[in-house]
PDB file of C-alpha atoms in Angstrom:
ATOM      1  CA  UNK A   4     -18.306  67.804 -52.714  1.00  0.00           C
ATOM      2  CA  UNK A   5     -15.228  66.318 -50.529  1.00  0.00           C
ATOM      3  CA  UNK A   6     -12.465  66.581 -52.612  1.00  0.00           C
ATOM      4  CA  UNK A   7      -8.574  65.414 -51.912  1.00  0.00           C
ATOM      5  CA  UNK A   8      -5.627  66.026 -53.474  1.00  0.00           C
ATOM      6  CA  UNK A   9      -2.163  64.215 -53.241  1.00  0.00           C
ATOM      7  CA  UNK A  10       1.332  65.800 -54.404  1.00  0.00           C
ATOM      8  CA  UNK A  11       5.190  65.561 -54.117  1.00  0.00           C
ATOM      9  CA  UNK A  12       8.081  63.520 -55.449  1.00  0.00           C
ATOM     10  CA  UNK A  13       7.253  60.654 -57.134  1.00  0.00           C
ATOM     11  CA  UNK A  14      10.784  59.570 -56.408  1.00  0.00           C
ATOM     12  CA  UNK A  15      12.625  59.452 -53.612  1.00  0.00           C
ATOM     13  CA  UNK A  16      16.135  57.702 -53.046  1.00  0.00           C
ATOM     14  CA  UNK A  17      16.518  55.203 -50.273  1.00  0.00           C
ATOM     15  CA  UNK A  18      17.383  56.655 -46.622  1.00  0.00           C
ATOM     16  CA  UNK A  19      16.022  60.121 -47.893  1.00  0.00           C
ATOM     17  CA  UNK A  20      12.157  61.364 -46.387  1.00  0.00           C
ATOM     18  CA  UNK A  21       9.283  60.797 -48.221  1.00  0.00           C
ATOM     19  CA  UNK A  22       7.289  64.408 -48.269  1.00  0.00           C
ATOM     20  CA  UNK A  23       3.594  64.146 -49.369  1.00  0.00           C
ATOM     21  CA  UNK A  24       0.699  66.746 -49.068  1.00  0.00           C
ATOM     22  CA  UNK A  25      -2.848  66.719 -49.226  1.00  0.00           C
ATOM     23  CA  UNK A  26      -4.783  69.388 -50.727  1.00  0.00           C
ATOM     24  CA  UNK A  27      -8.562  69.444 -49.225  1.00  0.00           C
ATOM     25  CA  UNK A  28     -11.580  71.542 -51.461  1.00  0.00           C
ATOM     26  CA  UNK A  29     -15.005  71.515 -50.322  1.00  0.00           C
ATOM     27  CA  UNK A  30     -14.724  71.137 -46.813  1.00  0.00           C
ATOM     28  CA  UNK A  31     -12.285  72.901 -44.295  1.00  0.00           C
ATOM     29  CA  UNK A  32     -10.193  70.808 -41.812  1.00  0.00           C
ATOM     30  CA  UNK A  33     -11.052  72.857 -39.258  1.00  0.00           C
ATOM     31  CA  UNK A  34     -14.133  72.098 -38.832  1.00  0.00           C
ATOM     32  CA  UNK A  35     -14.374  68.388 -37.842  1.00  0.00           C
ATOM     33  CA  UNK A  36     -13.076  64.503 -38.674  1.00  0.00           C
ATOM     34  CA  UNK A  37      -9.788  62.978 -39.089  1.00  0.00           C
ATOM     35  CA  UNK A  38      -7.873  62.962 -41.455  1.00  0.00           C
ATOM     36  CA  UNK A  39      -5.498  59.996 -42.652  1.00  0.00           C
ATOM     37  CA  UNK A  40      -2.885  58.690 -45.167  1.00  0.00           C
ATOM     38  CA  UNK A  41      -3.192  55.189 -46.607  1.00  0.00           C
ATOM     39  CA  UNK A  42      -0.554  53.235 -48.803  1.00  0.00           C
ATOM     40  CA  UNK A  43      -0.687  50.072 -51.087  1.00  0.00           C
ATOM     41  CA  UNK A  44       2.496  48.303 -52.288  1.00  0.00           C
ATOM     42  CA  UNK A  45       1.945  47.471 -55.958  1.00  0.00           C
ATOM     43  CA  UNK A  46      -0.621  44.562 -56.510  1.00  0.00           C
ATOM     44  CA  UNK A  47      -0.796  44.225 -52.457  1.00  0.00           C
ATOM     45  CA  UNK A  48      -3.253  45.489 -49.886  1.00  0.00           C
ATOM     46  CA  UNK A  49      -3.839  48.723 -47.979  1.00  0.00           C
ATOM     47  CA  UNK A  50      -1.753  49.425 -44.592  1.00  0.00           C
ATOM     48  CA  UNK A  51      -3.191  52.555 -43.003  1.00  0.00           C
ATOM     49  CA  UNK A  52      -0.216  54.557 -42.146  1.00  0.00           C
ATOM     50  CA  UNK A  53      -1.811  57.448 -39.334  1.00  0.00           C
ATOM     51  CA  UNK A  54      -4.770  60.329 -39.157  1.00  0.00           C
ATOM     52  CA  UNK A  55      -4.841  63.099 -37.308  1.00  0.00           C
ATOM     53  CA  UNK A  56      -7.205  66.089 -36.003  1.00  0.00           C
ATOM     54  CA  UNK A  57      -7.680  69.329 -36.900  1.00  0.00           C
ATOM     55  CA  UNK A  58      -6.033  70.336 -33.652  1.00  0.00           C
ATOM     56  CA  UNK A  59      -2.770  68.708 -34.583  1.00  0.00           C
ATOM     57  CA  UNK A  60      -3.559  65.404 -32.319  1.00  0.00           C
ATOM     58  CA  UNK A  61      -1.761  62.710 -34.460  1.00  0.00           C
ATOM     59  CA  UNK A  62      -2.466  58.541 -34.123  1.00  0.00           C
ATOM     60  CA  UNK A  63       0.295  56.078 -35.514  1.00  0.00           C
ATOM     61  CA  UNK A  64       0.512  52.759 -37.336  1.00  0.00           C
ATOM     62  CA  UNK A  65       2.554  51.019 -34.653  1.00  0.00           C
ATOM     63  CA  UNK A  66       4.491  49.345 -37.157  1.00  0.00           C
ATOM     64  CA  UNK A  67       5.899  52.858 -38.787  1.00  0.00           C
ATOM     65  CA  UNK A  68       5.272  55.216 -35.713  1.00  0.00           C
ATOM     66  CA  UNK A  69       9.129  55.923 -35.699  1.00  0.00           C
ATOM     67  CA  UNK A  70       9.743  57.267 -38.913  1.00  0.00           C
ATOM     68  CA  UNK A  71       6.023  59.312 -39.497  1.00  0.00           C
ATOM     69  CA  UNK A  72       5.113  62.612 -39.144  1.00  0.00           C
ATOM     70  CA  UNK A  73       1.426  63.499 -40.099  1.00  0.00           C
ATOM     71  CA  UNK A  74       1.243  67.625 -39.553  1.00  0.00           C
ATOM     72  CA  UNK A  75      -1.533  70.251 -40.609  1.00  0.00           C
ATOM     73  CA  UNK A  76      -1.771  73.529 -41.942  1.00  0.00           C
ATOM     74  CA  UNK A  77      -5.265  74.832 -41.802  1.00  0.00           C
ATOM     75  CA  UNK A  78      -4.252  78.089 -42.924  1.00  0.00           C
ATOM     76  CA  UNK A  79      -3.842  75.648 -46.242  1.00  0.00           C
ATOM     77  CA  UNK A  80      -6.627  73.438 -45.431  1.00  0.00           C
ATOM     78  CA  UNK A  81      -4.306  70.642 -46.308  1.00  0.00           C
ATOM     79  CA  UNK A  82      -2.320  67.784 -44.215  1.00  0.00           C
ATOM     80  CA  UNK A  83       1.281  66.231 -44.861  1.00  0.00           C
ATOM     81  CA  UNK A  84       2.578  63.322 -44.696  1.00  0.00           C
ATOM     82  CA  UNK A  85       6.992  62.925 -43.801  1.00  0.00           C
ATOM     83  CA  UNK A  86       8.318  59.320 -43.851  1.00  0.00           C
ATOM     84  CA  UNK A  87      12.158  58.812 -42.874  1.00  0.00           C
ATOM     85  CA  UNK A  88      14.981  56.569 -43.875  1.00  0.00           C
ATOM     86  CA  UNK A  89      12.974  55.094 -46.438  1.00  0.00           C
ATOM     87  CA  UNK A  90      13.640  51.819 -48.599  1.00  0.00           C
ATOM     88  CA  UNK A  91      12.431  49.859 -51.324  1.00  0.00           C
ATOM     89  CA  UNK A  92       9.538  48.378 -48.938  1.00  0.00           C
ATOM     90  CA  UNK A  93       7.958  51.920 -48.794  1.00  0.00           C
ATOM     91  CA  UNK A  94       7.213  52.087 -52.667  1.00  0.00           C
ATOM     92  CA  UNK A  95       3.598  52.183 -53.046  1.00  0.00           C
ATOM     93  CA  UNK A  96       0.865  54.014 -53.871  1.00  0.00           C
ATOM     94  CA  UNK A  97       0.087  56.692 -51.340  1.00  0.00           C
ATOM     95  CA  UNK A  98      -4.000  57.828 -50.682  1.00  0.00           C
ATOM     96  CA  UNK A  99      -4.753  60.775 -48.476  1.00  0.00           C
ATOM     97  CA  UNK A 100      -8.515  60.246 -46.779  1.00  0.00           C
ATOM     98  CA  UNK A 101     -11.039  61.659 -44.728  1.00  0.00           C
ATOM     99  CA  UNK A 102     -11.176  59.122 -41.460  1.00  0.00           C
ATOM    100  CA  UNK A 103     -15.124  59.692 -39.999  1.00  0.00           C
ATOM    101  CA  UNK A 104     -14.031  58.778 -36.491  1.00  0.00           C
ATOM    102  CA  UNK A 105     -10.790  57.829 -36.496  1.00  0.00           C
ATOM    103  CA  UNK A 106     -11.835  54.099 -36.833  1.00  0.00           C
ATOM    104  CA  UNK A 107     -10.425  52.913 -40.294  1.00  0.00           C
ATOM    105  CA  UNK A 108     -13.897  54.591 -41.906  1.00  0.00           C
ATOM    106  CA  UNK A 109     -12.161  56.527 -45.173  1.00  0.00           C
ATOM    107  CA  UNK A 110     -15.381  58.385 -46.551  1.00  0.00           C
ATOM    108  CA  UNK A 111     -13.758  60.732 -49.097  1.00  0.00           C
ATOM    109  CA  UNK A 112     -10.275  59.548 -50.930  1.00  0.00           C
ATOM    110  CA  UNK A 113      -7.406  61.202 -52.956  1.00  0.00           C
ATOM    111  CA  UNK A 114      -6.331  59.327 -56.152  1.00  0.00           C
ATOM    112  CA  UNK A 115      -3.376  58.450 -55.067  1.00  0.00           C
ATOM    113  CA  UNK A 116       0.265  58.975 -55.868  1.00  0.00           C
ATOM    114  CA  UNK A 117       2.522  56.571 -56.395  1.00  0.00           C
ATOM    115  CA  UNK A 118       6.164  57.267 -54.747  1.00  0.00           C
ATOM    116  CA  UNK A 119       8.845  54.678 -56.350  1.00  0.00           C
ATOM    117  CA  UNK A 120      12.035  54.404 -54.024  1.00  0.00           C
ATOM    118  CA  UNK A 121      15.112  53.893 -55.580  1.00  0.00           C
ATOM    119  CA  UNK A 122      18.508  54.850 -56.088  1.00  0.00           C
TER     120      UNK A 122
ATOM    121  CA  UNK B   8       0.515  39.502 -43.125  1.00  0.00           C
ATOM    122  CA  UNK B   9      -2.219  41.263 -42.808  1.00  0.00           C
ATOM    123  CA  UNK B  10      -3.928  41.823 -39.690  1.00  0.00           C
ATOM    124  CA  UNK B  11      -7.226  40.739 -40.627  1.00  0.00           C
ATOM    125  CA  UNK B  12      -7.680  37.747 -42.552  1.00  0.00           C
ATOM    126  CA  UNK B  13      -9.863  37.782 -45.725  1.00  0.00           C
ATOM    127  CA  UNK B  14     -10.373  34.773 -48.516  1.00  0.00           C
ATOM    128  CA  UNK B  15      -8.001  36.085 -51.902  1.00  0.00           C
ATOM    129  CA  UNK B  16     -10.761  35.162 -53.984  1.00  0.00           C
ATOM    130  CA  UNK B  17     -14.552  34.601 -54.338  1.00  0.00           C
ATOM    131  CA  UNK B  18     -17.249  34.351 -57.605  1.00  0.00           C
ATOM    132  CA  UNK B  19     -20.907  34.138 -58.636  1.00  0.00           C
ATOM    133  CA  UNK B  20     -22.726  34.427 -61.485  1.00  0.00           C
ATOM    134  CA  UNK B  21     -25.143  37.836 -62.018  1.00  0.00           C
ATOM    135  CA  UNK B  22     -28.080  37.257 -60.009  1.00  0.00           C
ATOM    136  CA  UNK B  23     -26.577  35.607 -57.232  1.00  0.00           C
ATOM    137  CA  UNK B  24     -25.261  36.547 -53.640  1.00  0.00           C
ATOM    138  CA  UNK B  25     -21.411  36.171 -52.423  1.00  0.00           C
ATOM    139  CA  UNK B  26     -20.718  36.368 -48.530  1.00  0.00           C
ATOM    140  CA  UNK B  27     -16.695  37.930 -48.458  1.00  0.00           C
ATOM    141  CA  UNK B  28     -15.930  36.878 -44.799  1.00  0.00           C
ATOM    142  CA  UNK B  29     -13.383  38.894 -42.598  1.00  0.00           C
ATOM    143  CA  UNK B  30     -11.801  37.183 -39.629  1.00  0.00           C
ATOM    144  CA  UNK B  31      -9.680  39.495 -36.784  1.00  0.00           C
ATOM    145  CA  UNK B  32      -9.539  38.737 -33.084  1.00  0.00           C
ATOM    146  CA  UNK B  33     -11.201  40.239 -30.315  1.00  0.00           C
ATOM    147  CA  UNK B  34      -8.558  42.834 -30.303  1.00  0.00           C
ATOM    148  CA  UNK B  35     -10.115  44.308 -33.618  1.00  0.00           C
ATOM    149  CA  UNK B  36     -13.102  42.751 -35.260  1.00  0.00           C
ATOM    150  CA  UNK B  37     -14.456  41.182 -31.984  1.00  0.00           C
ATOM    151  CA  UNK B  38     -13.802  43.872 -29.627  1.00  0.00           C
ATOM    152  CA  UNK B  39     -15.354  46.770 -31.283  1.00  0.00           C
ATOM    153  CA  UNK B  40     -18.768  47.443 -33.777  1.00  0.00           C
ATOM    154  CA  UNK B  41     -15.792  49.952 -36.211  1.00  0.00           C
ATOM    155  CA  UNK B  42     -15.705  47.268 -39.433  1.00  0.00           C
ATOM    156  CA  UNK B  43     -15.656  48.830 -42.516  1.00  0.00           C
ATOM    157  CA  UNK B  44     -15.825  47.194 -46.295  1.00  0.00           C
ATOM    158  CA  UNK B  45     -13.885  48.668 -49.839  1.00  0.00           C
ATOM    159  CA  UNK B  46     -14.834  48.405 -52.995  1.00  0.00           C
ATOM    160  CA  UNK B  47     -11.428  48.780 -55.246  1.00  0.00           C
ATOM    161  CA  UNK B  48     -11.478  48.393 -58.865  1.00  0.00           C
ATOM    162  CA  UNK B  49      -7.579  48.709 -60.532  1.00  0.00           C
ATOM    163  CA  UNK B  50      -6.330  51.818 -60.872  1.00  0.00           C
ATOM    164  CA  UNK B  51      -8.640  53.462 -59.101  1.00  0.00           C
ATOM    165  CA  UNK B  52      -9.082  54.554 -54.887  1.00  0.00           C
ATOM    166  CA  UNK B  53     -10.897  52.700 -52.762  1.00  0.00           C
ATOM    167  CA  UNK B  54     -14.449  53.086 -51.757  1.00  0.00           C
ATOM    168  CA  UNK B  55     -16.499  52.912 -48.845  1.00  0.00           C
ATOM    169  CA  UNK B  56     -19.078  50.331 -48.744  1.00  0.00           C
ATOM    170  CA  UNK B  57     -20.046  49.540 -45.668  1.00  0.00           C
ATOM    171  CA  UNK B  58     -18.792  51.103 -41.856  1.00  0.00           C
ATOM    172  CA  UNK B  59     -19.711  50.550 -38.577  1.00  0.00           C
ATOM    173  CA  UNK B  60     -20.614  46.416 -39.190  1.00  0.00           C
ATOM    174  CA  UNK B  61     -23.424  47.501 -40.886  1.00  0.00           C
ATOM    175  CA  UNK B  62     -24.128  50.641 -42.027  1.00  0.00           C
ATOM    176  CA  UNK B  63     -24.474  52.160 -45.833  1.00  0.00           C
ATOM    177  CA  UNK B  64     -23.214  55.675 -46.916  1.00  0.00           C
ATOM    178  CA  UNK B  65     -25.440  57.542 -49.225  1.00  0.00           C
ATOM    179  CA  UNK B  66     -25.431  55.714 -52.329  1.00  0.00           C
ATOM    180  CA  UNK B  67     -24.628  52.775 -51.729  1.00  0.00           C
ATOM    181  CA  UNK B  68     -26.867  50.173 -53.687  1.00  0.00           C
ATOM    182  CA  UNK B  69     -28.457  47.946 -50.680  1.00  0.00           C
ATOM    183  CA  UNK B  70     -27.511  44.476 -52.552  1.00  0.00           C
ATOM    184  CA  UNK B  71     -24.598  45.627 -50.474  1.00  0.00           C
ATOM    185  CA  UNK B  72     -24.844  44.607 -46.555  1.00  0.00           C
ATOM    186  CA  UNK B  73     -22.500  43.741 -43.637  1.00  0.00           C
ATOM    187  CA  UNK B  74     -22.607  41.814 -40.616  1.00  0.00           C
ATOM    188  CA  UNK B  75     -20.385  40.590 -37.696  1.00  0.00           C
ATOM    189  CA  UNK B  76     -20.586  37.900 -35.584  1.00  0.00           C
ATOM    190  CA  UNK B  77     -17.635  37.405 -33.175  1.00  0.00           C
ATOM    191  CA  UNK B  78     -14.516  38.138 -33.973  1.00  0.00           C
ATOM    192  CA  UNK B  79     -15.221  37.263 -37.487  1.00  0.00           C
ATOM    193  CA  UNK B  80     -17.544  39.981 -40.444  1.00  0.00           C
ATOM    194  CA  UNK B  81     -18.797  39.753 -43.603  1.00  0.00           C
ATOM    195  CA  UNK B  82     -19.966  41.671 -46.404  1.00  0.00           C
ATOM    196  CA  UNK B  83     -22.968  39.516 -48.662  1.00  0.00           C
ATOM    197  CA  UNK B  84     -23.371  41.395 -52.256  1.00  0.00           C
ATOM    198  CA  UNK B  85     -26.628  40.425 -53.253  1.00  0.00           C
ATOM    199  CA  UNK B  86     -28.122  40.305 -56.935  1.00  0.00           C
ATOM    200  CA  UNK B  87     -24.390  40.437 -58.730  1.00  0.00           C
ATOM    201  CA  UNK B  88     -23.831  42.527 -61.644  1.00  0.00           C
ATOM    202  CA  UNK B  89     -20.573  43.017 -63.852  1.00  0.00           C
ATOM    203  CA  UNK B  90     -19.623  46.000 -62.166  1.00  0.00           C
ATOM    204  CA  UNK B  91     -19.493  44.540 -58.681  1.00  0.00           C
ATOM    205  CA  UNK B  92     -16.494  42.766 -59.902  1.00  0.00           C
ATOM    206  CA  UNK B  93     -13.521  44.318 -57.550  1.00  0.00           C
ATOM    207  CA  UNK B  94     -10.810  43.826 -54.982  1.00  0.00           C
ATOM    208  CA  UNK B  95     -12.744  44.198 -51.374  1.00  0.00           C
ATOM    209  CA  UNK B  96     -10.784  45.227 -48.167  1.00  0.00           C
ATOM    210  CA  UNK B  97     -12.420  45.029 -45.177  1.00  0.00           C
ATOM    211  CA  UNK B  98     -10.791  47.248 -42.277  1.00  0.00           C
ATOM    212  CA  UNK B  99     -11.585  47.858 -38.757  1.00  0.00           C
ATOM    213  CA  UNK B 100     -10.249  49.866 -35.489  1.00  0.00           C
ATOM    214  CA  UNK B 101      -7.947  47.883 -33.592  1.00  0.00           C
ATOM    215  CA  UNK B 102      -8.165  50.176 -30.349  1.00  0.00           C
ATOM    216  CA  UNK B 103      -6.087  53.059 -28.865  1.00  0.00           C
ATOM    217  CA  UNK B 104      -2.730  51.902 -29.825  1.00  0.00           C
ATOM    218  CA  UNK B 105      -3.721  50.981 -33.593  1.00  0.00           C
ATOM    219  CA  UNK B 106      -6.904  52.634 -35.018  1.00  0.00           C
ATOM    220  CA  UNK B 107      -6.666  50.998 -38.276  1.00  0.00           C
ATOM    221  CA  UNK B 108      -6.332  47.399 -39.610  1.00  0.00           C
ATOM    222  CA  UNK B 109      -6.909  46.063 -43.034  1.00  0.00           C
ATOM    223  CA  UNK B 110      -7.189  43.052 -44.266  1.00  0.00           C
ATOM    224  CA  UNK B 111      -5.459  41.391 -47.386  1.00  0.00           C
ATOM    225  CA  UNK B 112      -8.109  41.861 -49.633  1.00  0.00           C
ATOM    226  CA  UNK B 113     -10.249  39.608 -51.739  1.00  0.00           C
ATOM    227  CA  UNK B 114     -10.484  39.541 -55.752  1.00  0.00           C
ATOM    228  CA  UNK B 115     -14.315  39.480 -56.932  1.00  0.00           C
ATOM    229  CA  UNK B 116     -15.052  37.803 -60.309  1.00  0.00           C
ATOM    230  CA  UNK B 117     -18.807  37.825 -61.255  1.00  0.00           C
ATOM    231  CA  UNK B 118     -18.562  34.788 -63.603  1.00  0.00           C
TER     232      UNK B 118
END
């Protein structure tokens, strides 16, 4: 069974990076899919923030391409997520996924953490 | 905004179908057979329902279905029961320079 794990800071201050990683168990990255990071806004939708591949290959939201860094350690078998000069906007709930083919398809999901920026 | 459009709300009774409808452009939803549905109930992650327009992952009840038809999708839940009651995203790829759109969601209420 696919399972994902999300962890870091549940608080960051705004302007500061946003650090997030993603534990995978029962299944290693290296073997195939994507792998992505999704956030909600409290009570709003989902905005799919990037994926990436195994081999380091990384795809972008447009809208946040220049302040996200998706990187993996497969040593680890787990992916991070790094979001600069961050504001209020950026509070939400953060979800680390598998992406089947890299076409908004999340099969397996984290539970979430929710990161709360403020001063 | 969201880039896909979906209804914020939509009911039925147990027993009967709802159609959750899905509308994009031919950018996204028209351009490419990559729609996929969410089942979220609060507090919890989402879940795949339906990807690829139309297909179900393993276990996935089949009162579940999706279709497309231009630039617009839909998923029908068939046979409603209390538990289908949910938020419902519906996402899809949005090409080489954005692979993933979402829409705003819709709120479920089996009456």
């Amino acid at each position: 069974q696919v399972q994902l794990q999300e962890s870091g800071p549940g608080l960051v201050k705004p302007s500061e990076t946003l650090s997030l990683t993603c534990a995978v168990s029962g299944y290693s990255i290296r073997s195939d899919y994507y792998w992505g990071w999704i956030r909600q806004p409290p009570g709003k939708g989902l905005e799919w923030i990037g994926s990436m591949y195994q081999s380091g290959s990384t795809y972008y939201n447009p809208s946040l391409k220049s302040r996200v860094i998706i990187s993996v350690d497969t040593s680890k078998n787990q992916f991070s997520l790094k979001l600069s000069s961050v504001t209020a906007a950026d509070t939400a709930v953060y979800y680390c996924a598998r992406d089947r083919a890299l076409t908004a398809s999340f099969d397996y999901w984290g539970q979430g953490t929710l990161v709360t920026v403020s001063s | 905004q969201s880039a896909l459009t979906q209804p914020p709300s939509a009911s039925g009774s147990p027993g009967q179908s709802v159609t959750i409808s899905c509308t994009g452009t031919s950018s996204d939803v028209g351009g490419y057979n990559y729609v996929s549905w969410y089942q979220q109930h609060p507090g919890k992650a989402p879940k795949l329902m339906i990807y690829e327009v139309s297909k179900r992952p393993s276990g996935v009840p089949d009162r579940f279905s999706g279709s497309k038809s231009g630039n617009t999708a839909s998923l029908t839940v068939s046979g409603l029961q209390a538990e289908d009651e949910a938020d419902y995203y519906c996402s899809s790829y949005g090409g080489s320079n954005n692979r993933g759109v979402f829409g705003g969601g819709t709120k479920l209420t089996v009456l």
